[in-house]
Structure formats: structure tokens, C-alpha cells
PDB file of C-alpha atoms in Angstrom:
ATOM      1  CA  MET A   1      23.434  11.860  12.297  1.00 78.00           C
ATOM      2  CA  GLU A   2      24.931   8.731  13.876  1.00 85.00           C
ATOM      3  CA  ILE A   3      21.429   7.346  14.545  1.00 90.00           C
ATOM      4  CA  ILE A   4      20.456   7.814  10.880  1.00 92.00           C
ATOM      5  CA  ILE A   5      23.642   6.154   9.617  1.00 92.00           C
ATOM      6  CA  ALA A   6      23.188   3.266  12.070  1.00 93.00           C
ATOM      7  CA  SER A   7      19.637   2.753  10.768  1.00 94.00           C
ATOM      8  CA  GLN A   8      20.820   2.775   7.156  1.00 95.00           C
ATOM      9  CA  LEU A   9      23.620   0.300   7.824  1.00 95.00           C
ATOM     10  CA  SER A  10      21.269  -1.941   9.797  1.00 96.00           C
ATOM     11  CA  THR A  11      18.792  -1.897   6.917  1.00 96.00           C
ATOM     12  CA  LEU A  12      21.526  -2.904   4.476  1.00 96.00           C
ATOM     13  CA  GLY A  13      22.619  -5.671   6.840  1.00 96.00           C
ATOM     14  CA  HIS A  14      19.889  -7.956   5.488  1.00 96.00           C
ATOM     15  CA  PRO A  15      21.067  -9.914   2.400  1.00 96.00           C
ATOM     16  CA  GLN A  16      17.950  -9.385   0.278  1.00 96.00           C
ATOM     17  CA  ARG A  17      17.585  -5.706   1.162  1.00 97.00           C
ATOM     18  CA  LEU A  18      21.243  -5.308   0.246  1.00 97.00           C
ATOM     19  CA  ALA A  19      20.598  -7.120  -3.049  1.00 95.00           C
ATOM     20  CA  ILE A  20      17.776  -4.672  -3.881  1.00 96.00           C
ATOM     21  CA  PHE A  21      19.977  -1.703  -3.042  1.00 96.00           C
ATOM     22  CA  ARG A  22      22.879  -3.033  -5.124  1.00 93.00           C
ATOM     23  CA  MET A  23      20.638  -3.689  -8.115  1.00 93.00           C
ATOM     24  CA  LEU A  24      19.220  -0.168  -8.016  1.00 94.00           C
ATOM     25  CA  MET A  25      22.735   1.248  -7.654  1.00 91.00           C
ATOM     26  CA  ARG A  26      23.676  -0.579 -10.862  1.00 88.00           C
ATOM     27  CA  ARG A  27      20.577   0.818 -12.569  1.00 89.00           C
ATOM     28  CA  MET A  28      21.164   4.437 -11.516  1.00 86.00           C
ATOM     29  CA  PRO A  29      19.560   6.782 -12.402  1.00 86.00           C
ATOM     30  CA  ASP A  30      16.741   4.524 -13.629  1.00 87.00           C
ATOM     31  CA  LYS A  31      13.430   4.338 -11.803  1.00 91.00           C
ATOM     32  CA  VAL A  32      12.681   0.603 -11.750  1.00 93.00           C
ATOM     33  CA  PRO A  33       9.199  -0.945 -11.330  1.00 94.00           C
ATOM     34  CA  ALA A  34       8.708  -3.188  -8.313  1.00 94.00           C
ATOM     35  CA  GLY A  35       7.686  -6.059 -10.575  1.00 93.00           C
ATOM     36  CA  GLU A  36      10.988  -5.954 -12.416  1.00 92.00           C
ATOM     37  CA  ILE A  37      12.917  -5.977  -9.127  1.00 95.00           C
ATOM     38  CA  SER A  38      10.838  -8.942  -7.932  1.00 95.00           C
ATOM     39  CA  THR A  39      11.518 -10.915 -11.104  1.00 92.00           C
ATOM     40  CA  ALA A  40      15.213 -10.066 -11.318  1.00 90.00           C
ATOM     41  CA  LEU A  41      15.952 -10.999  -7.689  1.00 93.00           C
ATOM     42  CA  ASP A  42      13.348 -13.770  -7.349  1.00 94.00           C
ATOM     43  CA  ILE A  43      11.688 -12.145  -4.332  1.00 96.00           C
ATOM     44  CA  LYS A  44       7.970 -12.635  -3.704  1.00 96.00           C
ATOM     45  CA  PRO A  45       5.985  -9.395  -4.249  1.00 95.00           C
ATOM     46  CA  SER A  46       4.666  -9.346  -0.667  1.00 95.00           C
ATOM     47  CA  THR A  47       8.170  -9.817   0.728  1.00 97.00           C
ATOM     48  CA  LEU A  48       9.613  -7.266  -1.673  1.00 97.00           C
ATOM     49  CA  SER A  49       7.042  -4.696  -0.565  1.00 96.00           C
ATOM     50  CA  ALA A  50       8.248  -5.008   3.028  1.00 97.00           C
ATOM     51  CA  TYR A  51      11.908  -4.717   2.024  1.00 97.00           C
ATOM     52  CA  LEU A  52      11.235  -1.667  -0.154  1.00 97.00           C
ATOM     53  CA  SER A  53       9.377  -0.054   2.731  1.00 97.00           C
ATOM     54  CA  ASN A  54      12.372  -0.660   5.006  1.00 97.00           C
ATOM     55  CA  LEU A  55      14.750   0.907   2.477  1.00 97.00           C
ATOM     56  CA  LEU A  56      12.424   3.893   1.983  1.00 97.00           C
ATOM     57  CA  ASP A  57      12.107   4.428   5.740  1.00 97.00           C
ATOM     58  CA  ALA A  58      15.913   4.431   6.015  1.00 96.00           C
ATOM     59  CA  GLY A  59      16.091   7.102   3.314  1.00 96.00           C
ATOM     60  CA  LEU A  60      18.105   4.920   0.965  1.00 97.00           C
ATOM     61  CA  LEU A  61      15.507   4.791  -1.823  1.00 97.00           C
ATOM     62  CA  SER A  62      13.054   7.167  -3.461  1.00 97.00           C
ATOM     63  CA  GLN A  63       9.608   6.188  -4.751  1.00 96.00           C
ATOM     64  CA  THR A  64       7.921   7.672  -7.824  1.00 95.00           C
ATOM     65  CA  ARG A  65       4.463   6.950  -9.225  1.00 93.00           C
ATOM     66  CA  VAL A  66       4.269   6.578 -13.006  1.00 88.00           C
ATOM     67  CA  GLY A  67       0.633   6.021 -13.931  1.00 87.00           C
ATOM     68  CA  THR A  68      -0.483   3.102 -11.791  1.00 87.00           C
ATOM     69  CA  SER A  69       3.063   1.809 -11.284  1.00 88.00           C
ATOM     70  CA  LEU A  70       5.393   2.568  -8.384  1.00 93.00           C
ATOM     71  CA  ARG A  71       9.030   2.878  -9.370  1.00 96.00           C
ATOM     72  CA  TYR A  72      12.103   2.903  -7.186  1.00 97.00           C
ATOM     73  CA  SER A  73      15.532   4.489  -7.422  1.00 96.00           C
ATOM     74  CA  VAL A  74      18.458   5.215  -5.145  1.00 95.00           C
ATOM     75  CA  ASN A  75      18.173   8.379  -3.027  1.00 96.00           C
ATOM     76  CA  VAL A  76      21.512   9.764  -4.169  1.00 91.00           C
ATOM     77  CA  THR A  77      21.715  12.600  -1.626  1.00 93.00           C
ATOM     78  CA  ASN A  78      21.136  10.351   1.381  1.00 94.00           C
ATOM     79  CA  VAL A  79      23.413   7.585   0.123  1.00 94.00           C
ATOM     80  CA  GLN A  80      26.163  10.119  -0.504  1.00 90.00           C
ATOM     81  CA  GLY A  81      25.712  11.374   3.060  1.00 91.00           C
ATOM     82  CA  MET A  82      26.102   7.842   4.393  1.00 92.00           C
ATOM     83  CA  LEU A  83      29.249   7.233   2.343  1.00 87.00           C
ATOM     84  CA  ASP A  84      30.697  10.610   3.313  1.00 84.00           C
ATOM     85  CA  PHE A  85      30.147   9.788   6.965  1.00 86.00           C
ATOM     86  CA  LEU A  86      31.920   6.445   6.631  1.00 83.00           C
ATOM     87  CA  LEU A  87      34.784   7.950   4.643  1.00 78.00           C
ATOM     88  CA  LEU A  88      35.332  11.267   6.362  1.00 76.00           C
ATOM     89  CA  ASP A  89      34.201  10.575   9.916  1.00 77.00           C
ATOM     90  CA  CYS A  90      34.919   6.912  10.524  1.00 78.00           C
ATOM     91  CA  CYS A  91      37.953   6.548   8.260  1.00 73.00           C
ATOM     92  CA  ARG A  92      39.079  10.171   8.598  1.00 67.00           C
ATOM     93  CA  GLY A  93      39.833  10.068   4.880  1.00 61.00           C
ATOM     94  CA  ARG A  94      42.825   7.776   5.351  1.00 65.00           C
ATOM     95  CA  PRO A  95      43.877   6.434   1.951  1.00 58.00           C
ATOM     96  CA  ASP A  96      45.249   3.238   3.510  1.00 61.00           C
ATOM     97  CA  MET A  97      41.757   2.426   4.817  1.00 61.00           C
ATOM     98  CA  CYS A  98      39.407   3.960   2.289  1.00 62.00           C
ATOM     99  CA  SER A  99      41.116   3.579  -1.085  1.00 56.00           C
ATOM    100  CA  PRO A 100      40.080   4.258  -3.824  1.00 53.00           C
ATOM    101  CA  LEU A 101      37.609   6.805  -2.433  1.00 50.00           C
ATOM    102  CA  ALA A 102      40.102   8.707  -0.316  1.00 46.00           C
ATOM    103  CA  ALA A 103      42.536   8.848  -3.184  1.00 48.00           C
ATOM    104  CA  GLY A 104      40.210  11.190  -5.025  1.00 48.00           C
ATOM    105  CA  PHE A 105      37.879   8.740  -6.736  1.00 48.00           C
ATOM    106  CA  GLY A 106      35.106  10.716  -8.375  1.00 47.00           C
ATOM    107  CA  GLN A 107      37.254  13.781  -8.979  1.00 51.00           C
ATOM    108  CA  GLY A 108      39.836  14.900 -11.461  1.00 54.00           C
ATOM    109  CA  MET A 109      40.074  14.785 -15.228  1.00 55.00           C
ATOM    110  CA  MET A 110      40.246  11.704 -17.382  1.00 60.00           C
ATOM    111  CA  ASP A 111      43.830  10.735 -18.143  1.00 60.00           C
ATOM    112  CA  MET A 112      44.241  12.211 -21.621  1.00 55.00           C
ATOM    113  CA  SER A 113      47.769  10.839 -21.814  1.00 55.00           C
ATOM    114  CA  LEU A 114      46.163   7.561 -22.841  1.00 57.00           C
ATOM    115  CA  LYS A 115      46.335   7.050 -26.578  1.00 68.00           C
ATOM    116  CA  LYS A 116      42.908   5.420 -26.533  1.00 88.00           C
ATOM    117  CA  PHE A 117      40.105   4.733 -24.079  1.00 93.00           C
ATOM    118  CA  ASN A 118      38.937   1.153 -23.609  1.00 95.00           C
ATOM    119  CA  VAL A 119      35.162   0.720 -23.790  1.00 97.00           C
ATOM    120  CA  LEU A 120      33.108  -2.410 -23.043  1.00 96.00           C
ATOM    121  CA  PHE A 121      29.430  -2.864 -23.951  1.00 97.00           C
ATOM    122  CA  ILE A 122      27.592  -5.622 -22.055  1.00 94.00           C
ATOM    123  CA  CYS A 123      24.313  -7.337 -22.830  1.00 93.00           C
ATOM    124  CA  THR A 124      22.849 -10.714 -21.969  1.00 90.00           C
ATOM    125  CA  GLY A 125      23.644 -12.597 -25.158  1.00 90.00           C
ATOM    126  CA  ASN A 126      26.080 -10.354 -27.059  1.00 94.00           C
ATOM    127  CA  SER A 127      24.034 -11.170 -30.140  1.00 94.00           C
ATOM    128  CA  ALA A 128      22.566  -7.820 -31.227  1.00 95.00           C
ATOM    129  CA  ARG A 129      22.560  -4.603 -29.144  1.00 96.00           C
ATOM    130  CA  SER A 130      26.059  -4.855 -27.683  1.00 96.00           C
ATOM    131  CA  ILE A 131      27.381  -6.015 -31.066  1.00 97.00           C
ATOM    132  CA  PHE A 132      25.743  -2.970 -32.668  1.00 98.00           C
ATOM    133  CA  ALA A 133      27.343  -0.685 -30.080  1.00 98.00           C
ATOM    134  CA  GLU A 134      30.790  -2.243 -30.468  1.00 98.00           C
ATOM    135  CA  THR A 135      30.695  -1.941 -34.255  1.00 98.00           C
ATOM    136  CA  ILE A 136      29.263   1.578 -34.349  1.00 98.00           C
ATOM    137  CA  LEU A 137      31.760   3.070 -31.893  1.00 98.00           C
ATOM    138  CA  ARG A 138      34.713   1.333 -33.521  1.00 97.00           C
ATOM    139  CA  ASP A 139      33.754   2.650 -36.965  1.00 97.00           C
ATOM    140  CA  MET A 140      32.742   6.086 -35.697  1.00 97.00           C
ATOM    141  CA  ALA A 141      35.788   6.807 -33.514  1.00 96.00           C
ATOM    142  CA  GLY A 142      38.175   3.880 -33.644  1.00 95.00           C
ATOM    143  CA  ASP A 143      41.103   6.275 -33.550  1.00 94.00           C
ATOM    144  CA  ARG A 144      40.096   7.319 -30.001  1.00 94.00           C
ATOM    145  CA  PHE A 145      38.526   4.171 -28.568  1.00 96.00           C
ATOM    146  CA  ASP A 146      39.370   0.495 -28.407  1.00 96.00           C
ATOM    147  CA  VAL A 147      35.965  -1.148 -28.276  1.00 97.00           C
ATOM    148  CA  TYR A 148      34.787  -4.520 -26.984  1.00 97.00           C
ATOM    149  CA  SER A 149      31.468  -6.195 -26.272  1.00 96.00           C
ATOM    150  CA  ALA A 150      30.404  -9.241 -24.285  1.00 94.00           C
ATOM    151  CA  GLY A 151      27.411 -11.120 -22.942  1.00 93.00           C
ATOM    152  CA  THR A 152      26.577 -12.520 -19.539  1.00 90.00           C
ATOM    153  CA  LYS A 153      25.171 -15.799 -20.914  1.00 89.00           C
ATOM    154  CA  PRO A 154      27.612 -18.717 -20.926  1.00 81.00           C
ATOM    155  CA  PHE A 155      27.133 -19.160 -24.675  1.00 83.00           C
ATOM    156  CA  SER A 156      25.556 -17.128 -27.446  1.00 88.00           C
ATOM    157  CA  GLU A 157      25.680 -16.579 -31.199  1.00 93.00           C
ATOM    158  CA  LEU A 158      25.335 -13.494 -33.365  1.00 96.00           C
ATOM    159  CA  ASN A 159      21.777 -12.814 -34.452  1.00 96.00           C
ATOM    160  CA  PRO A 160      21.537 -13.094 -38.271  1.00 95.00           C
ATOM    161  CA  MET A 161      19.243 -10.068 -38.555  1.00 96.00           C
ATOM    162  CA  ALA A 162      21.675  -7.964 -36.529  1.00 96.00           C
ATOM    163  CA  VAL A 163      24.516  -9.002 -38.821  1.00 97.00           C
ATOM    164  CA  ASP A 164      22.388  -8.169 -41.876  1.00 96.00           C
ATOM    165  CA  VAL A 165      21.664  -4.676 -40.548  1.00 97.00           C
ATOM    166  CA  LEU A 166      25.365  -4.042 -39.967  1.00 97.00           C
ATOM    167  CA  ARG A 167      26.176  -5.183 -43.499  1.00 97.00           C
ATOM    168  CA  GLN A 168      23.446  -2.915 -44.900  1.00 96.00           C
ATOM    169  CA  LYS A 169      24.978   0.015 -43.017  1.00 97.00           C
ATOM    170  CA  GLY A 170      28.378  -0.666 -44.577  1.00 96.00           C
ATOM    171  CA  HIS A 171      30.152  -2.179 -41.562  1.00 97.00           C
ATOM    172  CA  ASP A 172      32.747  -4.929 -41.845  1.00 96.00           C
ATOM    173  CA  VAL A 173      31.323  -7.895 -39.914  1.00 96.00           C
ATOM    174  CA  SER A 174      34.022 -10.439 -40.737  1.00 94.00           C
ATOM    175  CA  ALA A 175      35.713 -10.290 -37.319  1.00 93.00           C
ATOM    176  CA  LEU A 176      32.575 -10.095 -35.156  1.00 96.00           C
ATOM    177  CA  ARG A 177      31.809 -12.905 -32.716  1.00 95.00           C
ATOM    178  CA  ALA A 178      29.741 -13.415 -29.581  1.00 95.00           C
ATOM    179  CA  LYS A 179      31.847 -13.311 -26.408  1.00 95.00           C
ATOM    180  CA  ASN A 180      31.306 -13.893 -22.687  1.00 93.00           C
ATOM    181  CA  VAL A 181      32.320 -11.374 -20.002  1.00 92.00           C
ATOM    182  CA  GLN A 182      34.681 -13.947 -18.478  1.00 91.00           C
ATOM    183  CA  GLU A 183      36.950 -13.336 -21.466  1.00 91.00           C
ATOM    184  CA  PHE A 184      37.614  -9.825 -20.152  1.00 92.00           C
ATOM    185  CA  MET A 185      38.132 -10.658 -16.490  1.00 87.00           C
ATOM    186  CA  GLY A 186      41.359 -12.642 -16.483  1.00 80.00           C
ATOM    187  CA  GLU A 187      44.980 -11.632 -16.327  1.00 83.00           C
ATOM    188  CA  GLY A 188      46.002  -9.664 -19.391  1.00 85.00           C
ATOM    189  CA  ALA A 189      42.461  -8.441 -20.130  1.00 88.00           C
ATOM    190  CA  PRO A 190      42.062  -4.770 -21.091  1.00 91.00           C
ATOM    191  CA  LYS A 191      41.574  -2.258 -18.285  1.00 91.00           C
ATOM    192  CA  PHE A 192      38.388  -0.466 -19.161  1.00 93.00           C
ATOM    193  CA  ASP A 193      37.751   3.257 -18.924  1.00 93.00           C
ATOM    194  CA  PHE A 194      34.027   2.892 -19.688  1.00 95.00           C
ATOM    195  CA  VAL A 195      31.616  -0.023 -19.163  1.00 94.00           C
ATOM    196  CA  PHE A 196      28.065   0.287 -20.481  1.00 95.00           C
ATOM    197  CA  THR A 197      25.174  -2.153 -20.099  1.00 93.00           C
ATOM    198  CA  VAL A 198      22.733  -1.934 -23.010  1.00 92.00           C
ATOM    199  CA  CYS A 199      20.014  -4.273 -21.725  1.00 87.00           C
ATOM    200  CA  ASP A 200      18.105  -4.292 -18.437  1.00 77.00           C
ATOM    201  CA  GLN A 201      18.737  -7.957 -17.689  1.00 75.00           C
ATOM    202  CA  ALA A 202      22.526  -7.561 -17.817  1.00 66.00           C
ATOM    203  CA  ALA A 203      22.316  -4.424 -15.658  1.00 67.00           C
ATOM    204  CA  ASN A 204      20.173  -6.282 -13.109  1.00 72.00           C
ATOM    205  CA  GLU A 205      22.745  -9.048 -12.776  1.00 70.00           C
ATOM    206  CA  ASP A 206      25.569  -8.928 -10.274  1.00 65.00           C
ATOM    207  CA  CYS A 207      28.347  -8.108 -12.722  1.00 67.00           C
ATOM    208  CA  PRO A 208      31.940  -7.873 -11.522  1.00 65.00           C
ATOM    209  CA  ALA A 209      33.488  -4.754 -10.073  1.00 68.00           C
ATOM    210  CA  TRP A 210      35.945  -4.001 -12.851  1.00 78.00           C
ATOM    211  CA  SER A 211      39.532  -3.246 -11.907  1.00 75.00           C
ATOM    212  CA  GLY A 212      40.564   0.362 -12.330  1.00 74.00           C
ATOM    213  CA  GLN A 213      37.059   1.627 -11.422  1.00 78.00           C
ATOM    214  CA  PRO A 214      35.861   2.516 -14.950  1.00 89.00           C
ATOM    215  CA  ILE A 215      33.032   4.953 -15.493  1.00 92.00           C
ATOM    216  CA  SER A 216      29.887   2.877 -15.941  1.00 90.00           C
ATOM    217  CA  ALA A 217      26.358   3.612 -17.081  1.00 92.00           C
ATOM    218  CA  HIS A 218      23.189   1.810 -18.087  1.00 91.00           C
ATOM    219  CA  TRP A 219      21.984   2.467 -21.640  1.00 93.00           C
ATOM    220  CA  GLY A 220      18.963   0.173 -21.656  1.00 89.00           C
ATOM    221  CA  MET A 221      17.414  -0.560 -25.050  1.00 87.00           C
ATOM    222  CA  VAL A 222      14.360  -2.525 -26.206  1.00 88.00           C
ATOM    223  CA  ASP A 223      15.498  -5.977 -27.332  1.00 92.00           C
ATOM    224  CA  PRO A 224      14.963  -6.319 -31.107  1.00 94.00           C
ATOM    225  CA  VAL A 225      15.481 -10.085 -30.838  1.00 92.00           C
ATOM    226  CA  LYS A 226      12.120 -10.300 -29.045  1.00 91.00           C
ATOM    227  CA  ALA A 227      10.269  -8.493 -31.847  1.00 92.00           C
ATOM    228  CA  THR A 228       7.420 -10.460 -33.433  1.00 92.00           C
ATOM    229  CA  GLY A 229       5.596 -10.296 -36.743  1.00 93.00           C
ATOM    230  CA  SER A 230       6.800 -10.624 -40.298  1.00 93.00           C
ATOM    231  CA  ASP A 231      10.456 -10.594 -41.276  1.00 91.00           C
ATOM    232  CA  ALA A 232      10.012  -6.986 -42.418  1.00 92.00           C
ATOM    233  CA  GLU A 233       8.519  -5.963 -39.071  1.00 93.00           C
ATOM    234  CA  ARG A 234      11.268  -7.721 -37.147  1.00 94.00           C
ATOM    235  CA  SER A 235      13.890  -6.113 -39.365  1.00 94.00           C
ATOM    236  CA  LEU A 236      12.447  -2.687 -38.510  1.00 95.00           C
ATOM    237  CA  ALA A 237      12.993  -3.418 -34.813  1.00 95.00           C
ATOM    238  CA  PHE A 238      16.672  -4.134 -35.480  1.00 96.00           C
ATOM    239  CA  GLN A 239      16.951  -0.988 -37.610  1.00 96.00           C
ATOM    240  CA  ALA A 240      15.414   1.073 -34.787  1.00 94.00           C
ATOM    241  CA  ALA A 241      17.814  -0.368 -32.201  1.00 95.00           C
ATOM    242  CA  TYR A 242      20.766   0.335 -34.475  1.00 96.00           C
ATOM    243  CA  GLY A 243      19.644   3.934 -35.069  1.00 95.00           C
ATOM    244  CA  ALA A 244      19.040   4.625 -31.377  1.00 94.00           C
ATOM    245  CA  LEU A 245      22.462   3.284 -30.408  1.00 96.00           C
ATOM    246  CA  ARG A 246      24.154   5.208 -33.192  1.00 96.00           C
ATOM    247  CA  ASN A 247      22.655   8.453 -31.913  1.00 95.00           C
ATOM    248  CA  ARG A 248      23.643   7.739 -28.318  1.00 96.00           C
ATOM    249  CA  ILE A 249      27.168   6.859 -29.349  1.00 97.00           C
ATOM    250  CA  GLY A 250      27.344  10.005 -31.460  1.00 96.00           C
ATOM    251  CA  VAL A 251      26.565  12.067 -28.343  1.00 96.00           C
ATOM    252  CA  PHE A 252      29.150  10.059 -26.366  1.00 97.00           C
ATOM    253  CA  THR A 253      31.942  10.636 -28.890  1.00 96.00           C
ATOM    254  CA  ALA A 254      31.175  14.375 -28.884  1.00 96.00           C
ATOM    255  CA  LEU A 255      31.805  14.723 -25.125  1.00 95.00           C
ATOM    256  CA  PRO A 256      34.779  17.022 -24.358  1.00 91.00           C
ATOM    257  CA  MET A 257      36.556  14.460 -22.203  1.00 87.00           C
ATOM    258  CA  ASN A 258      39.661  16.575 -21.758  1.00 83.00           C
ATOM    259  CA  THR A 259      37.620  19.332 -20.061  1.00 87.00           C
ATOM    260  CA  LEU A 260      35.235  17.266 -17.890  1.00 87.00           C
ATOM    261  CA  ASP A 261      36.047  16.022 -14.415  1.00 88.00           C
ATOM    262  CA  ARG A 262      35.021  12.497 -13.538  1.00 87.00           C
ATOM    263  CA  MET A 263      31.753  13.446 -11.863  1.00 87.00           C
ATOM    264  CA  SER A 264      30.692  15.599 -14.809  1.00 91.00           C
ATOM    265  CA  LEU A 265      31.578  12.832 -17.228  1.00 93.00           C
ATOM    266  CA  GLN A 266      29.598  10.330 -15.153  1.00 91.00           C
ATOM    267  CA  LYS A 267      26.548  12.592 -15.275  1.00 92.00           C
ATOM    268  CA  ALA A 268      26.958  13.017 -19.018  1.00 95.00           C
ATOM    269  CA  VAL A 269      26.983   9.278 -19.732  1.00 95.00           C
ATOM    270  CA  ASP A 270      24.051   8.783 -17.337  1.00 93.00           C
ATOM    271  CA  ASP A 271      22.118  11.447 -19.257  1.00 94.00           C
ATOM    272  CA  ILE A 272      22.825   9.621 -22.518  1.00 95.00           C
ATOM    273  CA  GLY A 273      21.298   6.514 -20.966  1.00 92.00           C
ATOM    274  CA  GLN A 274      18.163   8.502 -20.106  1.00 87.00           C
ATOM    275  CA  MET A 275      17.530   9.557 -23.702  1.00 84.00           C
ATOM    276  CA  THR A 276      14.068   8.367 -24.720  1.00 68.00           C
ATOM    277  CA  GLU A 277      13.614   6.007 -27.632  1.00 57.00           C
ATOM    278  CA  GLU A 278      12.343   9.009 -29.636  1.00 57.00           C
ATOM    279  CA  ASP A 279      15.395  11.103 -28.691  1.00 60.00           C
ATOM    280  CA  ALA A 280      17.795   8.275 -29.444  1.00 53.00           C
ATOM    281  CA  SER A 281      16.151   7.520 -32.780  1.00 51.00           C
ATOM    282  CA  ALA A 282      15.888  11.151 -33.873  1.00 52.00           C
TER     283      ALA A 282
END
């Protein structure tokens, strides 16, 4: 066992291999094409192939063929074994050395004594998808959730078509504005219970580790802003994105949070992120 763990840690000791591993951890449980990893991390395909092979040999990643494309994801069982070894064997479970893991992170119920849960939706520009998600959840269950959204770009503006769709659906858009994630990282910012990325680019980026260890998941959606064609065709793309997010959020609000432990709740929000476009738009 020690030899396997040593190999895994040695493999992760290289900065770019570690960057690949961290990106795929953020995208769990997605299976990500090699080309997308190469573009996101600016690694040459030939170099990436060698790094992926190293990570596969160490048992840290799994490889799946989808058509002619190879896709990569974290090997959850092996990674959990590595973390368990570090926590339970090396640290002996000492909370002073291994917090928050040794303090029971990953177990227990959500704290239902909270009046509301804080939820943050992140996208690149905070111009359409994350704004949709913020507005939908606030109007659907604002009595149970305080909802925020933000983008990773330094500056952005609301997309006019996204605002039009929200108006058509009867939402109040008067207070909406594009925001940057830095707004939610300073002193006095809300402590989030849930953080969701709703676009691949934001999920691929090295976002901060939020204080309080919120439950996080990737709910990737096709970007309606990139739709082409006539105004009517582009509007349909925004309508489809709105409908898919509304269905996902409807499933999220129906989760029995007072009866699920943290691991079960994590799996549930991951499953929501794996809904197909057809499922989410149904």
C-alpha cells in the first residue's frame, strides 16, 4: 500500500500533472475530453498525453472512450484510498493536523437550524446562465435560500436577451447586475452552503476554496450567448437554457435536506449536474 501511495504522491508532485488532477477534481463527476483539458490548461497535446498516462498509471484517473474521443475523470475509489491513508495512517485522524477532514467533513446532516441556505452560482461572465439560476432559485424558493451569482471575468454586463427572457417569464429584473467572484471573497461576504458552476470554463478555472467548505457541484450548460442565426433562433437558445436550469433547480429544491447526510447530498447535486439537456429541458 505504501508503495502505491508513494507513486501517487510522486505523480502529483509535478505542477502540471497536479493542475490536471485539480481541474478534473473540480469537474467531478464529468468525463472531460483531452482536448478540453489541453485548451483549459494550455498544455501541448503531446505533453498532455504523457501526463495523462502518468496519472492513469498511478491509478488517479480513469479513461473512457466515447465514440472516437478519449475522456478522463478522477478515479474516485483510488483517490479516496490515498486520502484515507494520509488521514488515518499518517495523521492518525488527529483533528489538530487534519482538520476539517478529521472533524467529520463529509458526514453528518446539513445544519437545519439555519433559517436559510446561502447558494452561489458561478459562470464566466455572469451575463446569462448564472443570472438565470440566481433569479429562478430566488423566485422558486426564496423563503429557504439566499441566492447569489457571480462571474470569473473582471468585468461583464447582463446579456439583453437573457434579461428579456426573464421578463417574459414574469421575473423582476430591476435589481439584477453582473458581479465578479471577488465581491464574495472578502470579509463580511456570505458563507455559502452550496456553490455551483454552470459553465465549463468557470469550472476549469482555479476558483477559490470557499470558507466553510460548502457543497459544490458542476452544472455545465451550453452557452446561449454563443448561439448564432436569427434573433428568433438565438432567443430559442436562451429559452432552452432557462428551461433546463429551471428543471434542475426544481429537482434541487425538492431534495429532503433534513434527511440527507452530506455525502448523500453531494451525490444528489452531482446527479443533477449529470442530467442531459433532454432531461433538464423536459
